[in-house]
CSV table of C-alpha atoms in Angstrom, one decimal:
chain,number,residue,atom,x,y,z
Y,363,MET,CA,73.1,7.5,21.9
Y,364,VAL,CA,69.7,10.1,21.1
Y,365,SER,CA,67.0,8.8,22.9
Y,366,ASN,CA,63.4,8.8,20.9
Y,367,PRO,CA,60.7,10.9,22.4
Y,368,PHE,CA,58.4,9.1,20.9
Y,369,ALA,CA,59.2,5.5,22.4
Y,370,HIS,CA,56.7,6.1,25.1
Y,371,VAL,CA,53.8,6.1,22.9
Y,372,ALA,CA,54.8,3.4,20.3
Y,373,THR,CA,55.2,1.3,23.6
Y,374,LYS,CA,51.6,2.1,24.2
Y,375,PHE,CA,50.1,1.6,21.2
Y,376,SER,CA,51.9,-1.6,20.2
Y,377,GLY,CA,51.5,-3.3,23.3
Y,378,PRO,CA,49.0,-5.7,24.2
Y,379,PRO,CA,45.4,-4.6,25.2
Y,380,SER,CA,44.9,-4.0,28.9
Y,381,ALA,CA,42.1,-5.1,31.2
Y,382,SER,CA,41.0,-1.7,31.1
Y,383,ASP,CA,41.1,-1.6,27.2
Y,384,TYR,CA,38.6,-4.8,27.2
Y,385,ALA,CA,36.5,-3.5,29.5
Y,386,VAL,CA,36.0,-0.3,27.1
Y,387,ASP,CA,35.8,-2.3,24.5
Y,388,LYS,CA,32.9,-4.6,26.3
Y,389,ALA,CA,31.3,-1.4,27.1
Y,390,LEU,CA,31.4,0.3,23.7
Y,391,ARG,CA,30.1,-3.0,22.1
Y,392,MET,CA,27.3,-3.5,24.6
Y,393,ILE,CA,26.3,-0.2,23.7
Y,394,VAL,CA,26.6,-0.7,20.1
Y,395,GLN,CA,24.3,-4.0,20.3
Y,396,GLY,CA,21.9,-2.2,22.8
Y,397,ALA,CA,21.5,0.7,20.4
Y,398,ALA,CA,20.8,-1.7,17.5
Y,399,ALA,CA,18.1,-3.7,19.6
Y,400,VAL,CA,16.1,-1.0,20.4
Y,401,ILE,CA,15.6,0.6,16.9
Y,402,LEU,CA,14.3,-3.2,16.1
Y,403,LEU,CA,12.1,-3.2,19.0
Y,404,LEU,CA,10.7,0.0,18.4
Y,405,VAL,CA,9.8,-1.3,14.8
Y,406,ALA,CA,8.2,-4.3,16.3
Y,407,TYR,CA,6.8,-2.1,18.9
Y,408,ILE,CA,5.1,0.1,15.8
Y,409,ILE,CA,4.0,-3.0,13.7
Y,410,PHE,CA,2.2,-4.6,17.1
Y,411,GLU,CA,0.3,-1.2,17.6
Y,412,LEU,CA,-1.0,-0.5,14.4
Y,413,GLY,CA,-1.5,-4.5,13.7
Y,414,ARG,CA,-3.4,-4.5,17.2
Y,415,GLN,CA,-5.8,-1.6,16.3
Y,416,ALA,CA,-6.4,-2.4,12.8
Y,417,LEU,CA,-6.8,-6.1,13.9
Y,418,PRO,CA,-10.9,-5.2,14.3
Y,419,ALA,CA,-10.9,-3.7,10.4
Y,420,MET,CA,-8.8,-7.1,9.3
Y,421,LEU,CA,-11.3,-9.1,10.6
Y,422,SER,CA,-14.7,-7.0,9.6
Y,423,PHE,CA,-13.2,-6.3,5.9
Y,424,GLY,CA,-11.0,-9.0,5.1
Y,425,PRO,CA,-8.7,-8.9,2.2
Y,426,GLY,CA,-10.9,-6.9,0.0
Y,427,PHE,CA,-10.0,-3.6,1.7
Y,428,LEU,CA,-6.8,-3.7,-0.1
Y,429,ILE,CA,-8.6,-4.0,-3.5
Y,430,GLY,CA,-11.8,-1.8,-3.0
Y,431,THR,CA,-12.2,1.3,-4.5
Y,432,ASP,CA,-14.8,2.7,-2.4
Y,433,TRP,CA,-14.6,5.3,0.8
Y,434,ASN,CA,-17.9,5.6,2.5
Y,435,VAL,CA,-18.0,6.5,5.8
Y,436,GLN,CA,-21.8,6.5,6.2
Y,437,GLU,CA,-21.9,3.6,4.8
Y,438,LYS,CA,-18.8,1.8,6.2
Y,439,VAL,CA,-18.0,1.3,3.2
Y,440,PHE,CA,-13.3,1.1,2.4
Y,441,GLY,CA,-11.2,-0.2,-0.1
Y,442,ILE,CA,-8.1,1.4,-0.6
Y,443,LEU,CA,-7.0,0.2,-3.9
Y,444,PRO,CA,-7.1,3.9,-5.3
Y,445,GLU,CA,-5.0,5.0,-2.6
Y,446,ILE,CA,-2.2,2.4,-3.2
Y,447,TRP,CA,-2.4,3.4,-7.1
Y,448,GLY,CA,-1.9,6.7,-6.2
Y,449,THR,CA,1.1,6.1,-3.7
Y,450,LEU,CA,3.2,4.1,-6.5
Y,451,TYR,CA,2.3,6.0,-9.7
Y,452,SER,CA,2.8,9.5,-7.5
Y,453,SER,CA,6.2,8.1,-6.1
Y,454,LEU,CA,7.3,6.4,-9.7
Y,455,LEU,CA,7.0,9.3,-11.7
Y,456,ALA,CA,8.8,11.5,-9.0
Y,457,LEU,CA,11.7,8.8,-8.8
Y,458,PHE,CA,11.6,9.3,-12.4
Y,459,ILE,CA,11.9,12.8,-12.6
Y,460,GLY,CA,14.2,13.0,-9.6
Y,461,GLY,CA,16.5,10.2,-9.7
Y,462,ILE,CA,17.4,11.5,-13.2
Y,463,PHE,CA,17.7,15.2,-12.2
Y,464,GLY,CA,19.9,14.2,-9.0
Y,465,VAL,CA,22.2,11.6,-10.8
Y,466,ALA,CA,23.1,14.4,-13.4
Y,467,ILE,CA,23.8,16.7,-10.6
Y,468,ALA,CA,25.8,14.5,-9.0
Y,469,ILE,CA,27.7,13.5,-12.5
Y,470,PHE,CA,28.0,17.6,-12.9
Y,471,LEU,CA,29.4,17.9,-9.2
Y,472,THR,CA,32.0,15.2,-9.4
Y,473,GLN,CA,33.1,15.0,-12.7
Y,474,ASP,CA,35.1,17.6,-13.4
Y,475,PHE,CA,32.5,20.5,-15.2
Y,476,LEU,CA,33.1,22.7,-12.0
Y,477,ASP,CA,35.8,23.5,-9.6
Y,478,HIS,CA,35.7,21.5,-6.2
Y,479,ARG,CA,35.2,25.2,-4.4
Y,480,LEU,CA,32.4,25.6,-6.3
Y,481,SER,CA,31.1,22.5,-6.5
Y,482,ASN,CA,30.6,22.0,-2.9
Y,483,VAL,CA,28.8,25.4,-3.2
Y,484,PHE,CA,26.1,23.9,-5.6
Y,485,ARG,CA,25.8,20.8,-3.9
Y,486,THR,CA,25.1,23.2,0.0
Y,487,ILE,CA,22.6,25.0,-2.0
Y,488,VAL,CA,21.1,21.3,-3.2
Y,489,GLU,CA,21.0,20.0,0.1
Y,490,MET,CA,19.2,22.9,1.5
Y,491,LEU,CA,15.8,22.2,-0.4
Y,492,ALA,CA,15.6,19.1,2.1
Y,493,ALA,CA,15.6,21.9,5.0
Y,494,ILE,CA,12.5,23.4,2.7
Y,495,PRO,CA,9.2,22.2,5.0
Y,496,SER,CA,6.6,20.1,3.5
Y,497,VAL,CA,4.2,22.7,3.5
Y,498,VAL,CA,5.9,25.6,1.5
Y,499,TYR,CA,6.3,23.3,-1.0
Y,500,GLY,CA,2.6,22.3,-1.0
Y,501,LEU,CA,2.1,26.2,-1.2
Y,502,TRP,CA,4.4,26.8,-4.0
Y,503,GLY,CA,3.0,24.2,-6.2
Y,504,ILE,CA,0.0,25.4,-5.9
Y,505,TYR,CA,0.5,29.3,-6.6
Y,506,VAL,CA,3.4,28.7,-8.6
Y,507,LEU,CA,3.6,25.4,-10.3
Y,508,ILE,CA,0.1,24.7,-11.1
Y,509,PRO,CA,-0.5,27.7,-12.7
Y,510,LEU,CA,2.8,27.1,-14.5
Y,511,ILE,CA,2.0,24.1,-16.4
Y,512,ARG,CA,-1.9,24.7,-16.6
Y,513,PRO,CA,-1.1,26.3,-20.5
Y,514,GLY,CA,1.5,22.9,-20.9
Y,515,ALA,CA,-1.3,20.5,-19.6
Y,516,GLU,CA,-4.2,22.4,-21.7
Y,517,TRP,CA,-2.3,22.0,-25.1
Y,518,LEU,CA,-1.7,17.9,-24.2
Y,519,HIS,CA,-4.7,17.5,-23.5
Y,520,GLU,CA,-6.0,19.0,-26.9
Y,521,THR,CA,-3.7,17.5,-29.0
Y,522,PHE,CA,-3.2,14.3,-27.5
Y,523,GLY,CA,-5.8,13.3,-25.5
Y,524,TRP,CA,-6.2,10.0,-27.4
Y,525,PHE,CA,-3.2,9.0,-25.4
Y,526,PRO,CA,-4.0,7.8,-21.4
Y,527,LEU,CA,-1.4,10.2,-19.9
Y,528,PHE,CA,-2.9,13.1,-21.1
Y,529,GLY,CA,-6.7,12.0,-20.8
Y,530,THR,CA,-8.0,14.8,-18.8
Y,531,ASP,CA,-7.2,18.4,-18.6
Y,532,LEU,CA,-5.5,20.1,-15.6
Y,533,ALA,CA,-8.6,21.8,-13.7
Y,534,GLY,CA,-6.4,22.2,-10.5
Y,535,PRO,CA,-4.9,19.4,-8.3
Y,536,GLY,CA,-3.8,16.4,-9.9
Y,537,MET,CA,-0.9,13.8,-10.1
Y,538,ALA,CA,1.4,15.9,-12.4
Y,539,PRO,CA,2.0,18.7,-9.9
Y,540,ALA,CA,2.3,16.5,-7.2
Y,541,ALA,CA,4.9,14.0,-9.1
Y,542,LEU,CA,7.2,17.6,-10.1
Y,543,VAL,CA,6.6,18.6,-6.4
Y,544,LEU,CA,7.7,15.0,-5.2
Y,545,ALA,CA,10.2,14.5,-7.6
Y,546,VAL,CA,12.2,18.7,-6.4
Y,547,MET,CA,11.5,17.0,-2.8
Y,548,ILE,CA,13.5,13.5,-3.1
Y,549,LEU,CA,15.9,15.7,-5.2
Y,550,PRO,CA,18.6,16.2,-2.3
Y,551,THR,CA,18.7,12.7,-1.4
Y,552,VAL,CA,19.2,11.3,-4.5
Y,553,ALA,CA,21.9,13.6,-5.4
Y,554,ALA,CA,24.3,13.8,-1.6
Y,555,ILE,CA,24.3,9.7,-2.0
Y,556,SER,CA,25.0,9.9,-5.5
Y,557,VAL,CA,27.8,12.3,-5.3
Y,558,ASP,CA,28.9,10.3,-2.1
Y,559,ALA,CA,29.0,7.0,-4.7
Y,560,PHE,CA,30.9,9.2,-7.3
Y,561,ARG,CA,33.7,10.4,-4.6
Y,562,ARG,CA,34.3,6.3,-4.0
Y,563,VAL,CA,35.3,5.3,-6.8
Y,564,PRO,CA,39.4,6.2,-7.4
Y,565,TYR,CA,40.5,8.5,-9.3
Y,566,LYS,CA,42.2,6.5,-11.1
Y,567,VAL,CA,40.0,4.0,-12.9
Y,568,LYS,CA,38.9,7.0,-14.5
Y,569,GLU,CA,42.2,7.7,-15.5
Y,570,ALA,CA,42.9,3.9,-16.6
Y,571,ALA,CA,39.8,4.7,-19.0
Y,572,TYR,CA,41.0,7.6,-20.6
Y,573,GLY,CA,44.7,5.9,-20.9
Y,574,MET,CA,42.5,2.8,-23.3
Y,575,GLY,CA,41.5,5.5,-25.4
Y,576,THR,CA,37.8,6.8,-23.8
Y,577,THR,CA,36.4,10.3,-23.9
Y,578,ARG,CA,34.9,12.4,-20.7
Y,579,TRP,CA,31.9,10.9,-21.6
Y,580,GLU,CA,32.1,7.4,-22.6
Y,581,ALA,CA,34.5,7.3,-19.3
Y,582,ILE,CA,31.3,8.5,-17.2
Y,583,MET,CA,29.0,6.4,-18.6
Y,584,LYS,CA,30.8,2.9,-19.3
Y,585,VAL,CA,33.5,3.1,-16.5
Y,586,MET,CA,32.2,5.5,-13.5
Y,587,LEU,CA,28.0,4.9,-14.1
Y,588,PRO,CA,28.7,1.3,-13.2
Y,589,THR,CA,31.1,1.0,-10.7
Y,590,ALA,CA,29.0,3.6,-8.3
Y,591,SER,CA,25.8,1.6,-9.3
Y,592,SER,CA,25.2,0.4,-5.8
Y,593,GLY,CA,25.6,3.6,-4.2
Y,594,ILE,CA,23.2,5.3,-7.0
Y,595,LEU,CA,20.6,2.4,-6.4
Y,596,ALA,CA,20.9,2.8,-2.5
Y,597,ALA,CA,20.2,6.7,-3.5
Y,598,LEU,CA,17.1,6.1,-5.3
Y,599,VAL,CA,15.7,3.5,-2.9
Y,600,LEU,CA,16.1,5.7,-0.3
Y,601,GLY,CA,14.0,8.3,-2.5
Y,602,PHE,CA,11.7,6.3,-3.1
Y,603,GLY,CA,11.0,5.6,0.4
Y,604,ARG,CA,11.1,9.4,1.0
Y,605,ALA,CA,8.1,9.7,-1.6
Y,606,LEU,CA,6.0,6.8,-0.6
Y,607,GLY,CA,5.9,8.6,3.2
Y,608,GLU,CA,5.1,12.3,2.0
Y,609,THR,CA,2.2,13.6,3.4
Y,610,MET,CA,1.5,17.1,3.5
Y,611,ALA,CA,2.5,18.4,0.3
Y,612,LEU,CA,0.4,15.5,-1.3
Y,613,ALA,CA,-2.5,16.1,0.3
Y,614,MET,CA,-2.5,19.9,-0.8
Y,615,LEU,CA,-1.8,19.3,-4.7
Y,616,ILE,CA,-2.7,15.4,-5.7
Y,617,GLY,CA,-6.6,16.3,-5.2
Y,618,ASN,CA,-7.3,13.7,-2.5
Y,619,SER,CA,-10.4,11.8,-5.2
Y,620,ASN,CA,-10.7,8.3,-4.7
Y,621,GLN,CA,-9.8,7.5,-8.2
Y,622,ILE,CA,-7.3,5.1,-10.6
Y,623,SER,CA,-6.3,7.4,-13.6
Y,624,LEU,CA,-3.5,6.8,-15.8
Y,625,SER,CA,-3.8,10.5,-16.6
Y,626,LEU,CA,-0.9,13.0,-15.2
Y,627,PHE,CA,-3.6,15.9,-15.0
Y,628,ALA,CA,-6.3,13.6,-13.1
Y,629,PRO,CA,-6.7,14.2,-9.4
Y,630,ALA,CA,-5.6,11.1,-7.3
Y,631,ASN,CA,-5.2,10.4,-3.7
Y,632,THR,CA,-2.0,8.5,-1.5
Y,633,LEU,CA,-1.9,6.6,1.3
Y,634,ALA,CA,-0.4,9.5,3.6
Y,635,SER,CA,-2.7,11.9,2.6
Y,636,LEU,CA,-5.6,9.5,3.1
Y,637,LEU,CA,-4.4,9.2,6.8
Y,638,ALA,CA,-3.7,12.7,7.5
Y,639,SER,CA,-7.0,14.1,5.7
Y,640,SER,CA,-9.1,11.7,7.5
Y,641,PHE,CA,-7.6,11.2,10.9
Y,642,PRO,CA,-9.0,14.3,12.6
Y,643,GLU,CA,-12.3,13.8,11.9
Y,644,ALA,CA,-12.4,9.9,12.0
Y,645,GLY,CA,-15.1,8.1,14.2
Y,646,PRO,CA,-14.0,4.3,16.0
Y,647,VAL,CA,-14.5,2.2,12.6
Y,648,GLU,CA,-13.0,4.5,10.5
Y,649,VAL,CA,-9.7,5.0,12.7
Y,650,GLN,CA,-9.4,0.9,12.6
Y,651,ALA,CA,-9.6,1.1,8.8
Y,652,LEU,CA,-7.1,3.9,8.9
Y,653,MET,CA,-5.1,1.7,10.9
Y,654,TYR,CA,-5.5,-1.2,8.7
Y,655,ALA,CA,-4.6,1.6,5.9
Y,656,ALA,CA,-1.6,2.5,7.5
Y,657,LEU,CA,-0.6,-1.0,7.9
Y,658,ALA,CA,-0.7,-1.5,4.2
Y,659,LEU,CA,1.3,1.6,3.8
Y,660,LEU,CA,4.2,0.5,6.3
Y,661,ALA,CA,3.9,-2.9,4.4
Y,662,ILE,CA,4.5,-1.5,0.8
Y,663,THR,CA,7.4,0.9,2.2
Y,664,LEU,CA,9.1,-2.5,3.8
Y,665,ILE,CA,8.9,-4.6,0.0
Y,666,VAL,CA,10.0,-1.9,-1.9
Y,667,ASN,CA,13.6,-1.5,1.1
Y,668,VAL,CA,13.5,-5.3,0.4
Y,669,LEU,CA,13.9,-5.0,-3.1
Y,670,GLY,CA,16.0,-2.4,-3.2
Y,671,LEU,CA,18.8,-4.4,-1.2
Y,672,TRP,CA,18.3,-7.5,-3.4
Y,673,ILE,CA,18.7,-4.6,-6.4
Y,674,MET,CA,21.8,-3.4,-4.8
Y,675,LYS,CA,23.2,-6.6,-3.7
Y,676,ALA,CA,22.4,-8.0,-7.3
Y,677,ALA,CA,24.2,-4.9,-8.9
Y,678,THR,CA,27.0,-4.8,-6.7
Y,679,ARG,CA,28.3,-8.4,-8.0
Y,680,LYS,CA,27.9,-7.3,-11.2
Y,681,PHE,CA,29.3,-4.7,-11.6
Y,682,GLU,CA,31.8,-4.6,-8.5
Y,683,GLY,CA,32.4,-8.1,-8.6
Y,684,LYS,CA,31.5,-8.5,-4.7
Y,685,ALA,CA,29.8,-11.6,-3.2
């Protein structure tokens, strides 16, 4: 009778857990739970510190700080409505542009338009954009992008100046170059996560669509996109969060002007660039106001993430049939 050389291996893995296995499992559980608790405590500590330092400003300026339009250090008048507008406007524009191109790149890389090895090369190139420092993006925007788009911006202003989006000319830094650079910066995040979302869809799903007579683009638009929608929405939420917190590139490109305008060519400001540009020379009162602004930016980011999670769950229930 021939003995099985792997019998001792099978016995080892098919037998009941030993006391040491239980101890290791319990230790790993405690480590993972401790790591999660540390993250929660860190977030709570950040909120507490911001709230503690912002409390004097919150008591002095109240809710009017969130809807005020002036930032005057000499008169100690502070308001961040233009910065809130600039933060949301630039981030939404960047999400619109970066989202379209990011999902398009993901489709191009995963739906058999390229050889598998070549698609990996292109994906690596796209992901390398995330490694470029934001100050380099800012310099590229100033010396390359703004001169490149200025002729088109002037033509749009002269021809369609009556339309609010083109109501001003592009004199230099403004909303359009800031949003375009921001779109490039969030592109790797959106593209990489969207690629993973498409690759999680079983290939048999697309084969079934082809079997029902669909063309390639019908299969992509009507089957693959809805099936991968939860992952794509996660990519968009993360990209939007990345855009909300971007500082250096926007501080260099958006113009740092305390105004509210729909024009794509008007200078504006964001909460992150306000914090970066004002902190070095801020006095005690302005520091408290800046902490209040930082707390507002944190609240906006939290609200965006909560809404994003809710939208992802709704999309998952609708397209994937999950509760």
